[in-house]
Amino acid sequence: MTLTTLALRNALFRNSTRSGLTILGTMVAALSFVMLRTILGAWYANSEQSSSDRVVTRNAISITQPLPLSAVHRVEQVPGVTRVTWSNWFGGIYKDPKNFFAQFAVDPVSAIDVFELHIVEGSKEEFIADRNSCLMGKKLAEKYGFKIGDTVPLQGDIYPGDWRFKVAALVDAEDASVANTMWFHWARLNEGLSDSRKDQVGVITSKVAHADESPRVIKAIDELFANSDNETHTETEKAFRLSFLSGSSAILSALQAVSLVILIIMALILGNTLAMGLRERTAELGAMRAIGFLPKHILLLTLAEGSLLGLLGGLFGIALSNPILNAFGKTVEGFGFLSGMRFSLPTGLMTVGATLAIGALASAFPAWSASKMEVVAALRRQE
Amino acid sequence: MIPLSYNFRSIFRRRVTAIATSMGLGLVVFVFAAVMMVANGVQKTLKSTGSPGNAILLRKGSTSELTSFISRDGAKTFAADPSVAQSGGKAMASPELYVIQQLERIDNSGPANVGFRGFTQDGYELVRKPTIHIIEGRLPAAGTSELMIGKAARGRYAGAELGESLKKARREWKVVGVFESGGSSAESEIWADADQLAQAMNRTSGYSSMTVRLRDPSDLGQLKTVVDADPRFNLEAKREDVYYEENSGQLAGFIKGLGIFIAIFFAFGATLGAMITMYGQVASRLREIGTLRALGFQRRTVLLSFLIESLILSVLGAAAGCALASFLGKVSFTTVNFGNFTETKFQLAFSPNVAIGSSLFAVGMGLFGGLLPAIRAARLPIVEASKG
């Protein structure tokens, strides 16, 4: 029997209830770790999916302050800008405030171009021709059971009143948020508003010929409106989406901290198991030392045992996380919140690495004290 | 019953293991308590922003002041309602304009949405003065581009400091005062003259909301009926603190949901930790268990004894977790309030409810973790156990 098989046998078969529970505990910890990391990743992923050849212009005062429609035509003149569209966040309620999903009033033709929307069902022409119609993200339509030709009633909040839109087509795009969004005619919104609120747009999205031209275009647009009644703030679409996240950074840091706490709990479970096992085998370790094994062998033996338990827990954890995460991701997407939450290999590997390291770390102290034990005292000790 | 001292001594004999187990449980209790404190803090911060003696008038169906609108006529009409208290011949009403402006954070972490509140001199004197205390500087003068900033906003954004100025909406706003408001969410706001703010933001058509002091809190029903029945203005009246509390629901609910989800996962891990320890205790005390049974202690007495031991571990964990969490009572954090999209500073709040809730949580973990090992101990045949 080699030292490795001894470690394996000690870790797994000596006290199989305890080993099983320890692996189970490590597995749960690894599972929660993977899930927290994936949630954190998904939080940022929405901004990563945005295209860097799109820049977003809005009023410098704040996102809630509109720009005049005339600004759109001025942005179109900026060299480097190839296509411009504009949109207003509608923020309407479908039946109940809980049914939250994004709705935008857009200019139909340019929006389909700029946001690269693919019509997967229904007709683009019909949407463009009928100003009472809307485009619906595919997942959104699935969630609420909207079909082509259905009428979607929305209760306006920012734009008070009862609004109704007919679903003309379903769309999909690379960008996961698209599948959970609804678009309708900006002209339809505009005609329903009082004079003081007419001809105002929320944000202007411009497509830039090359991504590396974005910084110059951003500067040119903001300079165009500098010192006017409507100063603008322009940034890449990615930065624009990230700015919504920055406000939640406290929650994100809390999640980061919590994912570290789970590692500590894992270390405590593993360390406890190892310490118990070693205590029970004190006499055996004494015997090993007596027949010539060196302290470093004892140390290695224990470290191997801890790493093995950690590794197994981690592996089981990520094996289990794959189906759970995919199911969880789908549910969360159903709420129209955090899209694209899936198991990813790098996160899985990182988790296994972490459990392995923690297994070794947790065994360090028991291993060290076991290797330092006096042979005679160890042999004499009865438990 | 087997004396409790037996359990305490057993735990003491295996103190390292016991500490590791209790610490694991304690960390879970800590996370659970922290989540509850954050959610409580959000509710408390927002609720304290409103007063039960005040009513707030908003556009019917609007979910926040941001999307609410009340015309000047509407404000005038309902300020004169008999249910609104009067002072020195003036109605105690504060029509306010609420807008968002984007300010650069001073720590270079990018721009943030900050709530700006336009107030009137009368509104401040008659309604807001008891809760908004100027701690430095003075009240902005009427008709000027002067500002006063809440304590929580101070020093957080470029220019948000007494004596400095903010360049926003093509104006230079001079900060002349700093106010505090008992830790409420108003402390994260910046206040300016309503008319000046309206002009700068192109919002001269009216206000966002109006807060009135009720002659008596019981007059709310009457005001509600009058406001609801008037077809000209499309408004509704709510008790002010209830309105703010409703506003906290989304954020508090989100934090609670996420936190409880995490806590359940963690609890499972810690329960397994307790189970491992208790199995270890049973295994190393076979002979003791045999002796206890031989002395005449019944199976269920042994079961109870081991369960109690597991509970002691969990109570130690609960105490450690709560003690750790109570230090968080001084902590505050700033995040976006989903109700109105502005940055708001929240104060964590430790309360007896948090302590009771998280202790019960710990006891649950101890019971589940200890049950199977205790059953095993109770089931041991006397003869076999005595052999050790």
Tab-separated table of C-alpha atoms in Angstrom, chain A residues 36-37 40 251-264, chain B residues 31 266:
chain	number	residue	atom	x	y	z
A	36	LEU	CA	-23.199	33.343	-6.380
A	37	ARG	CA	-20.338	33.723	-8.836
A	40	LEU	CA	-22.403	38.176	-10.162
A	251	ILE	CA	-25.356	44.815	-3.282
A	252	LEU	CA	-22.692	43.383	-5.570
A	253	SER	CA	-19.953	43.824	-2.986
A	254	ALA	CA	-22.184	42.216	-0.379
A	255	LEU	CA	-22.596	39.191	-2.650
A	256	GLN	CA	-18.842	39.062	-3.144
A	257	ALA	CA	-18.345	39.089	0.619
A	258	VAL	CA	-20.968	36.401	1.101
A	259	SER	CA	-19.275	34.164	-1.448
A	260	LEU	CA	-16.139	34.393	0.687
A	261	VAL	CA	-18.071	33.522	3.838
A	262	ILE	CA	-19.242	30.304	2.200
A	263	LEU	CA	-15.589	29.381	1.634
A	264	ILE	CA	-14.859	29.898	5.327
B	31	VAL	CA	-25.279	36.134	7.160
B	266	PHE	CA	-25.591	28.006	3.846
